[in-house]
XYZ file of C-alpha atoms in Angstrom:
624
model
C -7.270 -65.052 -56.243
C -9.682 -62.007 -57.637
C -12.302 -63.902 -56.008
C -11.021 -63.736 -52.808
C -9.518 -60.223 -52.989
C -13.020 -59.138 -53.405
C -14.742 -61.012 -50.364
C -11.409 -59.241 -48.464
C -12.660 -55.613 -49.445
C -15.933 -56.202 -49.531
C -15.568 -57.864 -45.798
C -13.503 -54.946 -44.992
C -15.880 -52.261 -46.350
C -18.400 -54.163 -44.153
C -16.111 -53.645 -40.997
C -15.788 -50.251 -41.794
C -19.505 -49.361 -42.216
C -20.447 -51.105 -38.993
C -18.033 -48.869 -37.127
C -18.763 -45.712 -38.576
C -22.482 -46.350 -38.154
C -21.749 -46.911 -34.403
C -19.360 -44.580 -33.304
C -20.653 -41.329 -32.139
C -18.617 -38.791 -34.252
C -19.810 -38.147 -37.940
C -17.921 -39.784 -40.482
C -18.509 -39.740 -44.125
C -16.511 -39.973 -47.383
C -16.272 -38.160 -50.485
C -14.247 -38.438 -53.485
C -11.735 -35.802 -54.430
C -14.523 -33.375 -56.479
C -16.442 -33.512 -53.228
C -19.242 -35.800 -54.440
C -20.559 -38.064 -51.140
C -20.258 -42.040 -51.005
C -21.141 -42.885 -47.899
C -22.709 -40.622 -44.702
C -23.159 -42.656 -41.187
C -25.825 -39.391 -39.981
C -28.327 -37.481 -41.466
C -27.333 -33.794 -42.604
C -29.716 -31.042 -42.341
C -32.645 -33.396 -41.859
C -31.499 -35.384 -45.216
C -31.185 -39.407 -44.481
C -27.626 -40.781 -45.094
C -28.289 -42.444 -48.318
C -30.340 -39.852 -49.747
C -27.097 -37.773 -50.273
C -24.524 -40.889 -51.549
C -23.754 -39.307 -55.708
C -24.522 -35.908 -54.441
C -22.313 -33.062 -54.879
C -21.610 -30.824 -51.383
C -23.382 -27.897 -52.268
C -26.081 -29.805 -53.045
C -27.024 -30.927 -49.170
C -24.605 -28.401 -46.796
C -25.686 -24.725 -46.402
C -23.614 -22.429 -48.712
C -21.908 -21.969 -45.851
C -20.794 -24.966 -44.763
C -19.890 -26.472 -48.138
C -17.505 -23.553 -48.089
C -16.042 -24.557 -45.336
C -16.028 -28.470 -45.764
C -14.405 -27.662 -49.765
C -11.694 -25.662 -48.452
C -10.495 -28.944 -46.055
C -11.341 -30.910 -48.731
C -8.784 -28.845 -51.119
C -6.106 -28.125 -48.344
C -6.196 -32.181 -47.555
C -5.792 -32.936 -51.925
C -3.215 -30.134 -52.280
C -0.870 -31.272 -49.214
C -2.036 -34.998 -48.920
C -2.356 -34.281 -44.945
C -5.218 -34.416 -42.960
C -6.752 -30.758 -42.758
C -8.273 -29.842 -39.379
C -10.756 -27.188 -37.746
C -10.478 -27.383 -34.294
C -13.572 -24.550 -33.539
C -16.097 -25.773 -35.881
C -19.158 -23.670 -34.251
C -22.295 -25.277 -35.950
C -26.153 -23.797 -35.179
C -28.124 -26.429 -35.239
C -31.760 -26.207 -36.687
C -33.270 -25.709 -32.667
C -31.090 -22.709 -32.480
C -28.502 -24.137 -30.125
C -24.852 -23.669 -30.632
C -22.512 -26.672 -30.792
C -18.754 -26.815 -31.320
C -17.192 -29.389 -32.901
C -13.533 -30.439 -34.453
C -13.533 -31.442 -38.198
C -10.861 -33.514 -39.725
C -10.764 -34.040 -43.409
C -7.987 -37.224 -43.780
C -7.203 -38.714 -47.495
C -6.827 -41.603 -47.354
C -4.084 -43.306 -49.017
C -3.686 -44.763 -52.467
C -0.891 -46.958 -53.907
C -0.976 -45.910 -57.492
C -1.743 -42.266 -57.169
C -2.845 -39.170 -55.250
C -5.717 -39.716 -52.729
C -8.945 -40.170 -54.890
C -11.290 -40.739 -51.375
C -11.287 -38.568 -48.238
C -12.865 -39.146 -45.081
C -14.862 -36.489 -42.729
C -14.541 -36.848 -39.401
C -16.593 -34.580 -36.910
C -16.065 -34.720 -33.414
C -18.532 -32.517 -30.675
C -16.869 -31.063 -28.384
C -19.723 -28.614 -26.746
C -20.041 -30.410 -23.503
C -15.730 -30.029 -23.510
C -15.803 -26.786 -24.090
C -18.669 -25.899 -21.348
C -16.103 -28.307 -18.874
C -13.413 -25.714 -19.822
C -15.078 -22.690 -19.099
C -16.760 -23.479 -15.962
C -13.192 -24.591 -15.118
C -11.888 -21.492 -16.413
C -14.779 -19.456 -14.319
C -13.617 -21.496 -11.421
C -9.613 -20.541 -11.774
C -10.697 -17.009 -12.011
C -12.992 -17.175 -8.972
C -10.066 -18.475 -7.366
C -7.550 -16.165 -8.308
C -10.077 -13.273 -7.662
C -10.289 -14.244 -4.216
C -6.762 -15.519 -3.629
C -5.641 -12.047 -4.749
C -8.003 -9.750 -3.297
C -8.070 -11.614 0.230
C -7.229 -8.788 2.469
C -5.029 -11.534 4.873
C -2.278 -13.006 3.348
C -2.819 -16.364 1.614
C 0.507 -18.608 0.582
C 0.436 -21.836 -1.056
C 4.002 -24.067 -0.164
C 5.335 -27.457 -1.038
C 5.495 -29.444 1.806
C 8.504 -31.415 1.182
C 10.917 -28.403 -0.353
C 9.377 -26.105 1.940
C 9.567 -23.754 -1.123
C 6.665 -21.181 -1.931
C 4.411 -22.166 -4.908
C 2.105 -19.007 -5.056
C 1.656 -15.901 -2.863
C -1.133 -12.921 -2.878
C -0.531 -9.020 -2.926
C -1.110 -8.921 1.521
C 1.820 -11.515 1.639
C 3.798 -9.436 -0.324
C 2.118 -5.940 1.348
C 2.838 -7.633 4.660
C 5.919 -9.650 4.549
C 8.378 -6.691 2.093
C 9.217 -9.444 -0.895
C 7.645 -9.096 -4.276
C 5.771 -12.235 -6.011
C 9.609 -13.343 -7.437
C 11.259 -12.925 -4.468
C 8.877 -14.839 -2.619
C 9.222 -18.093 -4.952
C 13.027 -18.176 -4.727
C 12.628 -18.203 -0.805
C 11.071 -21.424 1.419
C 8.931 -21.456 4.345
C 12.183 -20.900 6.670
C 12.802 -17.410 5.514
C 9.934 -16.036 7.061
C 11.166 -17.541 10.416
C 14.299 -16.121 12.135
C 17.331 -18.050 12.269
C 16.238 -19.335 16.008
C 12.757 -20.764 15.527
C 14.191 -22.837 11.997
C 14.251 -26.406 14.043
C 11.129 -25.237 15.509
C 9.922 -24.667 11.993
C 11.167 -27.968 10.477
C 9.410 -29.780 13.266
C 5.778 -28.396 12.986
C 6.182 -28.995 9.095
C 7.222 -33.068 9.941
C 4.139 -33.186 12.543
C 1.993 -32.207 9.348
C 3.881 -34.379 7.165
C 3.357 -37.254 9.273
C -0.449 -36.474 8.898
C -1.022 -34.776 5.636
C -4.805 -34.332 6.096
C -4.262 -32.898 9.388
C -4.733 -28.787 9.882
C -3.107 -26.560 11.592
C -3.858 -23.507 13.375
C -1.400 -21.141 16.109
C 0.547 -18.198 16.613
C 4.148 -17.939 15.565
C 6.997 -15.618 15.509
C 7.576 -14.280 11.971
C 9.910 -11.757 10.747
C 9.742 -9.393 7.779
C 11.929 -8.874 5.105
C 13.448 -6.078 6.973
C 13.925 -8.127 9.695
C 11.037 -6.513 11.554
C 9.361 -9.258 13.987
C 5.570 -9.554 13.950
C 2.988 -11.925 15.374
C 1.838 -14.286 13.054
C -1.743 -16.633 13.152
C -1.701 -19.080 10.461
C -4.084 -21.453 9.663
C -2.415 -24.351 7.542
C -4.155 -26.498 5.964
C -3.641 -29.322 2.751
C -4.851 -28.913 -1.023
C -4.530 -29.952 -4.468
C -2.303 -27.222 -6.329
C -1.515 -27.511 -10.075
C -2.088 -31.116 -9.433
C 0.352 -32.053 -6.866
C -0.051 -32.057 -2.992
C 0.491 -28.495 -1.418
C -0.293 -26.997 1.662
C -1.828 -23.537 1.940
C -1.219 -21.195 4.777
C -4.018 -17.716 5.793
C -1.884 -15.388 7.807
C -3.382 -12.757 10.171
C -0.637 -10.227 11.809
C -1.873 -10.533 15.732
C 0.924 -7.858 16.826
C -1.090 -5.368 17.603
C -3.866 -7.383 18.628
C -1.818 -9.128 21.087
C -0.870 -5.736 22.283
C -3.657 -4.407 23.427
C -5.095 -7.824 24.476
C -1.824 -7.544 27.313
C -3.042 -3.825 27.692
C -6.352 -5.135 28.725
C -5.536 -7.138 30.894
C -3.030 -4.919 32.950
C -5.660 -2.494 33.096
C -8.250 -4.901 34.435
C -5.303 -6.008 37.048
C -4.804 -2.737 37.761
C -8.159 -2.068 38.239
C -8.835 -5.019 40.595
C -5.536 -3.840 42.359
C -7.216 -0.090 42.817
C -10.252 -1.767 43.922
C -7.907 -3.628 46.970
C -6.244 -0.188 47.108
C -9.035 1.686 47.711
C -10.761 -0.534 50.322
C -6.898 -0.539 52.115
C -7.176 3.252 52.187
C -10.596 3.529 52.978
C -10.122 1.297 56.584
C -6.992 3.150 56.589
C -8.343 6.378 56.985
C -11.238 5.311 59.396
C -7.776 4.338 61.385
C -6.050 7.448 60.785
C -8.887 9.484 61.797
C -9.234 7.581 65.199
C -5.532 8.265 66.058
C -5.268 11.658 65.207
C -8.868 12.723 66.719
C -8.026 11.478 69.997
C -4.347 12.491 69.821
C -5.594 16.088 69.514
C -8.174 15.502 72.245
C -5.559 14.412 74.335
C -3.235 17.051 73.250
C -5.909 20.076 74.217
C -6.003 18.017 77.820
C -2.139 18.425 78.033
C 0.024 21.818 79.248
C 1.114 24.011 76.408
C 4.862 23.390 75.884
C 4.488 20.502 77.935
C 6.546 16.953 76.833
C 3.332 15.438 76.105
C 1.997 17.943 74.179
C 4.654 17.574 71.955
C 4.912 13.862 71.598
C 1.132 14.431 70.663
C 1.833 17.505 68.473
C 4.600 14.741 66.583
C 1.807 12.243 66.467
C -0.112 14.077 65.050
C 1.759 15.467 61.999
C 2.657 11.537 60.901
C -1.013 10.831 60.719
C -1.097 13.909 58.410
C 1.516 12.363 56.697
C 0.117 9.005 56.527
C -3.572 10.572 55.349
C -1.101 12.170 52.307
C -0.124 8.256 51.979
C -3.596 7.150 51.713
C -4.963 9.708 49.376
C -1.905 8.490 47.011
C -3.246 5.124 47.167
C -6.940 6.556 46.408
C -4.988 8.752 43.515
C -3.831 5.163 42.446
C -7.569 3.620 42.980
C -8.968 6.619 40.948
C -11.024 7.507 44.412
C -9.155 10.304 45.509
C -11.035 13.243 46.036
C -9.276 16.341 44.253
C -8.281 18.784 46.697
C -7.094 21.904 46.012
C -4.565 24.046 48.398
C -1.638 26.505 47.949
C 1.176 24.988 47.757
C 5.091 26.164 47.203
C 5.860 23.630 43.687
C 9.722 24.266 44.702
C 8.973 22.888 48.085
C 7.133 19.815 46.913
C 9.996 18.762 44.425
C 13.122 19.390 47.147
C 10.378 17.334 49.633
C 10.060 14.157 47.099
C 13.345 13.809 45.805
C 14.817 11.693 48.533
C 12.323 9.683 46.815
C 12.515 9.827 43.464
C 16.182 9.153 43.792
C 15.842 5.804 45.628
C 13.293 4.865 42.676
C 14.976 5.942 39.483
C 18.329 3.558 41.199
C 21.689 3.827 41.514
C 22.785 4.424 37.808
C 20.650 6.916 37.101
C 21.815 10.804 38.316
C 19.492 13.428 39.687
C 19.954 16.813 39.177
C 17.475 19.143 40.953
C 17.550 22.864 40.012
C 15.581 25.277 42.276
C 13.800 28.129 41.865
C 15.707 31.241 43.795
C 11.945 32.079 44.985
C 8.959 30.240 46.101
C 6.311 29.134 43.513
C 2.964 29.180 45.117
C 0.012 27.103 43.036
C -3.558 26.160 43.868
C -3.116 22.811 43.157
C -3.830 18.862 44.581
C -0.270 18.088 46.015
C -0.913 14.623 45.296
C -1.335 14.563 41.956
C 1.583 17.373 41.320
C 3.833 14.660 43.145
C 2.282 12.367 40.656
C 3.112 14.524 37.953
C 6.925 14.729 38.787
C 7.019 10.917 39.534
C 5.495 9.975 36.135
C 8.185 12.084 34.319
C 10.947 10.936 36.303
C 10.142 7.334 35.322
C 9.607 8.403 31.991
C 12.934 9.700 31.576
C 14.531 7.124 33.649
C 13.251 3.921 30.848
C 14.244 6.410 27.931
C 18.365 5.277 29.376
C 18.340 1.427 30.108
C 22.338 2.045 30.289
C 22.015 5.053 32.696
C 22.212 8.810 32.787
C 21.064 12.207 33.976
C 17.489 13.115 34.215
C 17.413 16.630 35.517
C 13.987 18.372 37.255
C 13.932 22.091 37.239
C 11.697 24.795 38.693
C 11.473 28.178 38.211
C 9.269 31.416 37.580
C 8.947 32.543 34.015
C 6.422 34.585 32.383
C 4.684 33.892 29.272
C 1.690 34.937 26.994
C 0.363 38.019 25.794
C -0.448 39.438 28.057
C 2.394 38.234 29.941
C 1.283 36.207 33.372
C 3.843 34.673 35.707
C 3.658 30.862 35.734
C 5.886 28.148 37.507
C 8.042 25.662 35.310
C 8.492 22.289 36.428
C 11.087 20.496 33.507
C 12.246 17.188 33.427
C 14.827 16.524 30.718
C 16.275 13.154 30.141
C 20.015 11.759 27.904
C 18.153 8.870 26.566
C 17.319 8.213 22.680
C 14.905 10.832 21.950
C 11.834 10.575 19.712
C 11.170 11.768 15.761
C 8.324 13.647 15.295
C 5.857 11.167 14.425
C 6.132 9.647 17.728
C 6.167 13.065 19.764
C 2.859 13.937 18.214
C 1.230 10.492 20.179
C 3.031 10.632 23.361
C -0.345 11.841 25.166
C -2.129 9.261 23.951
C -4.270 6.780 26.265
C -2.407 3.399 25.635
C 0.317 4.579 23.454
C 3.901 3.261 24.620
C 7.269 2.725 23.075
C 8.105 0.299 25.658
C 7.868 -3.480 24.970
C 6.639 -3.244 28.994
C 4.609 -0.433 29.115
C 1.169 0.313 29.928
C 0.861 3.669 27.955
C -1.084 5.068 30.851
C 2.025 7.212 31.986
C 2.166 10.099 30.353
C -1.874 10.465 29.489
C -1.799 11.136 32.948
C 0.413 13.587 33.360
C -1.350 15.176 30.663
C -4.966 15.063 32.415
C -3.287 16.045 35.560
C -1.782 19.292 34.110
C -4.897 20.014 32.179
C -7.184 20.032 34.974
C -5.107 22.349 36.885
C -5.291 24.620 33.670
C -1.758 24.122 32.931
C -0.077 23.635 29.427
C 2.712 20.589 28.971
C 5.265 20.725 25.769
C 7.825 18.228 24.817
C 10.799 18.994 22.783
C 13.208 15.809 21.262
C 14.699 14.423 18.764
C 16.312 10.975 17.779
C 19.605 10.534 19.679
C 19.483 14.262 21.501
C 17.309 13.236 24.323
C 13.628 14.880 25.628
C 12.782 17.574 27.761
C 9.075 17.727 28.610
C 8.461 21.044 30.128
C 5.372 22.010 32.249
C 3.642 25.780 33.471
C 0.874 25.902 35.661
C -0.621 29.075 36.572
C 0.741 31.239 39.487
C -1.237 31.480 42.885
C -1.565 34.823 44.644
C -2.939 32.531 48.141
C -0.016 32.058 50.810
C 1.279 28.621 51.014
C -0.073 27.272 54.573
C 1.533 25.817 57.349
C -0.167 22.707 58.156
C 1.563 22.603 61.762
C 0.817 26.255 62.442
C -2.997 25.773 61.259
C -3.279 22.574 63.720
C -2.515 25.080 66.645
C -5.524 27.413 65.907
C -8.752 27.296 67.866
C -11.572 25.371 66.458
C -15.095 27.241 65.881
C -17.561 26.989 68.388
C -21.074 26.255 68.547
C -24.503 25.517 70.244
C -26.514 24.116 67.388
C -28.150 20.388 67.877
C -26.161 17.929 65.605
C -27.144 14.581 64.680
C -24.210 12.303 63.784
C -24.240 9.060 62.225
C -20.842 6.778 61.840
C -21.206 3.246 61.709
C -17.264 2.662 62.783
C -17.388 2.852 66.929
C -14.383 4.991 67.556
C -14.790 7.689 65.113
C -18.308 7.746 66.297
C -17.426 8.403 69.774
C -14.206 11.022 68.619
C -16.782 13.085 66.379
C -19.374 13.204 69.481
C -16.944 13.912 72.620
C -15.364 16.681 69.997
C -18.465 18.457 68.938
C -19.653 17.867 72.658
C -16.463 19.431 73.773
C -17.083 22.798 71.222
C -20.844 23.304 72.940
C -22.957 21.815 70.486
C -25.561 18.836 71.416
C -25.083 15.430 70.274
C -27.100 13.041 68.980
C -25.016 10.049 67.756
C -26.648 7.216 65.181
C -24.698 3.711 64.301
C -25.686 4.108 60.765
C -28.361 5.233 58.656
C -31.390 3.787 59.396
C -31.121 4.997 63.503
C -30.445 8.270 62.390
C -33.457 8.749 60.165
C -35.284 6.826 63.296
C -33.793 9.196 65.721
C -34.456 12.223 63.494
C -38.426 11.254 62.830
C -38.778 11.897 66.752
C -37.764 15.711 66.553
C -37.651 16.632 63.198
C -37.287 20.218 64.254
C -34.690 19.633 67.137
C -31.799 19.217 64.577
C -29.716 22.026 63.082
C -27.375 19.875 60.992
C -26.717 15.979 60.053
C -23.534 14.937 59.847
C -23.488 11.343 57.767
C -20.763 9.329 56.634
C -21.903 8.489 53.010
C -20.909 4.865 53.226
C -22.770 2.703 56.104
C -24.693 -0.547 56.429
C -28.224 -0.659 55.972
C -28.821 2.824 54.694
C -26.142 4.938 53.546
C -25.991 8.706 54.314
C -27.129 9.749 51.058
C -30.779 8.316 51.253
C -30.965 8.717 55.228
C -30.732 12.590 53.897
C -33.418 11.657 51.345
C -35.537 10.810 53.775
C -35.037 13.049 56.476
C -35.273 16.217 53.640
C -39.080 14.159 53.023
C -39.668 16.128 56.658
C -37.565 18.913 56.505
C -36.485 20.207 52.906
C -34.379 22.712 54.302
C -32.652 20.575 56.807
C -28.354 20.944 56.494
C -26.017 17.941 56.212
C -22.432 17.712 55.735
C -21.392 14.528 54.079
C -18.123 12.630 55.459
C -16.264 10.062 53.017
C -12.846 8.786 51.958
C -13.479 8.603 48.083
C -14.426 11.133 45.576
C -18.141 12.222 45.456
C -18.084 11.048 41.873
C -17.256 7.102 43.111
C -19.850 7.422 45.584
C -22.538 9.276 42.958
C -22.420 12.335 45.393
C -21.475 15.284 42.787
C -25.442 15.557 42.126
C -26.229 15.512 46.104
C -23.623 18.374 46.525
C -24.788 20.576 44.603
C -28.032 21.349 46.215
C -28.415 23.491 48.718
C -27.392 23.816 52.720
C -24.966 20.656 51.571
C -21.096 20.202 52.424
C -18.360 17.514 52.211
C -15.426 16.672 54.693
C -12.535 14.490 53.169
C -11.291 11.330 55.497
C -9.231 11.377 58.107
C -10.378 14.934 59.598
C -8.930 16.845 62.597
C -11.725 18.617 64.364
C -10.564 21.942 63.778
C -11.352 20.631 59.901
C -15.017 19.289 61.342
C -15.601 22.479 63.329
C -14.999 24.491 59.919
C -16.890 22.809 57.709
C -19.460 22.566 59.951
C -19.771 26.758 60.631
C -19.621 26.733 56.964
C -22.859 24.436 56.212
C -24.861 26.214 59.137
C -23.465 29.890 57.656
């Protein structure tokens, strides 16, 4: 029996060597004074069985041994293994390597543990894995957190929020804990949830799949917003998540609608303008000849009065034109005294059949006329924008009241007129007063924001000042003064009775539309000056190279085919530097590039559709 208890241990010591020699940890054993019987590596350059009887302190570092005797008492005294899980070892190269060390006695049955094993395990290439996993996790956080659009992270099957950044929480009102007690639904109102569940199924059904739109969200104060989120799948804390980026397209989408009803109301000015452009070559025709025809005609006759009738609609209509070119930004800005109280009693028929039938218009007059040198167009644009104004600040109805009246103001004091519109709607806080002028700023859901920045240029240019005074729930009352005019208001009817300025001077005249060709050369004919009448550009300058000293004045429409009136001038002043021209057009010089022209010398403009007292006029005025 001894006999074969000793092959046992001596096969089993065998076993034991052949697997500590081949495993790659460090094993080794010592008995309980620390004195080594059996090494599977070399330590510190010293072969494994040059060290077998040797004491620790005879083949570790001081250090070392230190280390390894403490283990080696801890494991004696409790009779458990003893472990160092950072064992940071240089080796003799210089590189650092980290390793855990387990000291385990092993087990005797007639006593305390008289042999202990070393066991020394690297972990360096673990603990590199860790950190550059570590670096990774914090690269991620750092840019999860400091991602300026908000980044959420939700479990596709709860719908419940894993992990949120700070711009969630800036954007959406709930902190980091509120957030992960709430699911996807909550940031959806109570309408869109089936919608909600049903794009979350679609990606369910294809978990690789991404995602990418705009949404409805709301915040947590039940604000709505715009949402764009782009959802796509990941890995989080090992389980399948999806993560959403959020970008708030509110105000994006705002002025993305602004944009485009500017560039359709651009395109619609364009059409405008054209419209008013024939319009006027129209008007022009029937009011030239209708005064031609009215000269022909008795004084106090019938017909001279049916003429005298037709003629004041055309002035009319020419005032309905130059609002479309107001609308087309062509107008030409034309200032004349005009009575403000008269122009507000004149366009409120108006204004009441646009502000409808639940809205109620109070107009208070002034108890004396208020003369202005103004654009009547654009004042009558002025009251119409307000009136609007006030009439979306009451969706439920009202009063919007437009006043007039003298007051003086300043130091020192001047007389100006007031024009006020006050409305019973909501009102505004301050915040919003202070941005009322603003290009593009609206507190409509509808609104352009054009409106009021209008107005504002409008009274500006005619050296005006415009205040607003409101507050939330007491209504606005915007209130306007433009400076007082000391010229008489005219009478246009009276003034189309007057006899037109003659003269004897050689004209040349170039109008490419037929009619208005032949009115301006039978009219001029008519007031003793000779005529000399071109179908557009080109034949003028051709008809003025054969007397270039015959002519007193050009008259040119700016606008004709094949050479417009501008260069004709150019090259007729190549002759004659000093020759005179007055210009003829239906826009404003500065959407023709006339302004420059103009201001030379010996140079005058006539506005579209004309009356040839107007013609005869301008014309004494360019030939002085």
């Amino acid at each position: 029996m001894a006999d074969e208890s000793d092959r046992d241990l001596r096969g089993l010591g065998a076993a034991w060597s052949a697997l500590a020699e081949h495993t790659s940890d460090f094993v080794g054993l010592t008995d309980s004074d620390g004195v080594a019987q059996f090494m599977n590596r070399s330590v510190r350059g010293a072969s494994p069985g040059s060290v077998v009887g040797k004491r620790l302190e005879e083949f570790l570092s001081p250090e070392r041994a230190l280390q390894v005797r403490a283990m080696l008492e801890d494991a004696k005294r409790t009779g458990l293994p003893s472990v160092n899980a950072n064992l940071r070892v240089v080796a003799l190269d210089g590189s650092e390597r980290w390793f855990v060390e387990k000291c385990v006695p092993l087990s005797s049955s007639i006593g305390p543990a008289t042999q202990f094993m070393l066991v020394r395990t690297e972990t360096t290439h673990l603990r590199r894995t860790e950190a550059e996993l570590s670096a990774s996790e914090e690269r991620y956080r750092v840019l999860f957190e400091s991602n300026p659009d908000p980044v959420l992270v939700y479990d596709p099957e709860s719908l419940s929020w894993l992990a949120v950044n700070h711009a969630a929480e800036r954007m959406y009102g709930w902190c980091r804990d509120e957030f992960l007690e709430r699911t996807v639904l909550d940031v959806y109102s109570c309408e869109d949830h089936a919608a909600a569940r049903r794009r979350v199924a679609e990606l369910l059904a294809q978990p690789e799949r991404e995602h990418r739109g705009v949404v409805d969200h709301v915040r947590r104060d039940g604000s709505a917003l715009r949402a764009e989120v782009f959802d796509h799948p990941i890995r989080f804390r090992g389980v399948a998540a999806r993560m959403c980026v959020v970008r708030d397209v509110t105000e994006r989408e705002r002025l993305e609608a602004q944009l485009l009803q500017s560039q359709k109301m651009e395109a619609i000015g364009v059409f405008a303008g054209g419209v008013a452009h024939d319009f006027n070559n129209l008007l022009g025709i029937i009011a030239g000849f209708a005064e031609t025809a009215r000269e022909s005609s008795p004084p106090g006759s019938e017909a001279a009065e049916d003429l005298s009738q037709v003629l004041d609609a055309s002035r009319r209509a020419a005032e309905l034109t130059k609002k479309l070119l107001v609308f087309s930004k062509k107008q030409l800005v034309s200032l004349e005294a005009i009575d403000l109280a008269e122009v507000v009693v004149e366009f409120a028929s108006m204004l009441r059949r646009i502000v409808g039938n639940d809205i109620v218009l109070e107009i208070i007059q002034a108890h004396a006329p208020l003369a202005l040198l103004a654009d009547r167009t654009q004042i009558e644009q002025v009251i119409l924008n307000m009136v609007m104004n006030a009439r979306q600040a009451m969706p439920n109805g009202g009063k919007v009241t437009v006043a007039v009246a003298r007051v003086a103001a300043g130091e020192p004091s001047r007389y100006f007129a007031e024009l006020r519109v006050t409305d019973e709607g909501h009102g505004m806080d301050g915040t919003t007063a202070q941005r009322l002028f603003e290009p593009f700023f609206t507190t409509k859901a509808q609104g352009t924001g054009l409106g009021l920045a209008v107005v504002h240029g409008i009274v500006q240019q005619h050296n005006g000042t415009i205040t607003v005074e409101t507050s939330p729930g007491c209504g606005t009352t915007f209130r306007m003064l433009f400076p007082m005019s000391s010229y008489p208001v005219s009478d246009d009817t009276e003034r189309l009775r007057l006899k037109a300025p003659r003269g004897s001077e050689r004209v040349l005249v170039a109008e490419d539309e037929p009619q208005l060709r032949l009115l301006a050369e039978r009219s001029l004919l008519r007031l003793g000056y000779r005529v000399v009448a071109a179908r557009n550009g080109e034949e003028a300058v051709q008809q003025f190279e054969q007397a270039p000293d015959d002519f007193d004045l050009v008259v040119l429409d700016v606008v004709m085919p094949r050479l417009g009136g501008r260069e004709a001038l150019t090259r007729m002043r190549e002759r004659r530097p000093d020759l005179k021209a007055l210009f003829v057009t239906g826009f404003a010089p500065e959407s023709t590039g006339m302004l420059e022209v103009l201001r030379q010398p010996g140079l005058g403009l006539l506005r579209k559709p004309f009356t040839t007292l107007e013609l005869a006029e301008r014309i004494r005025q360019v030939l002085g």
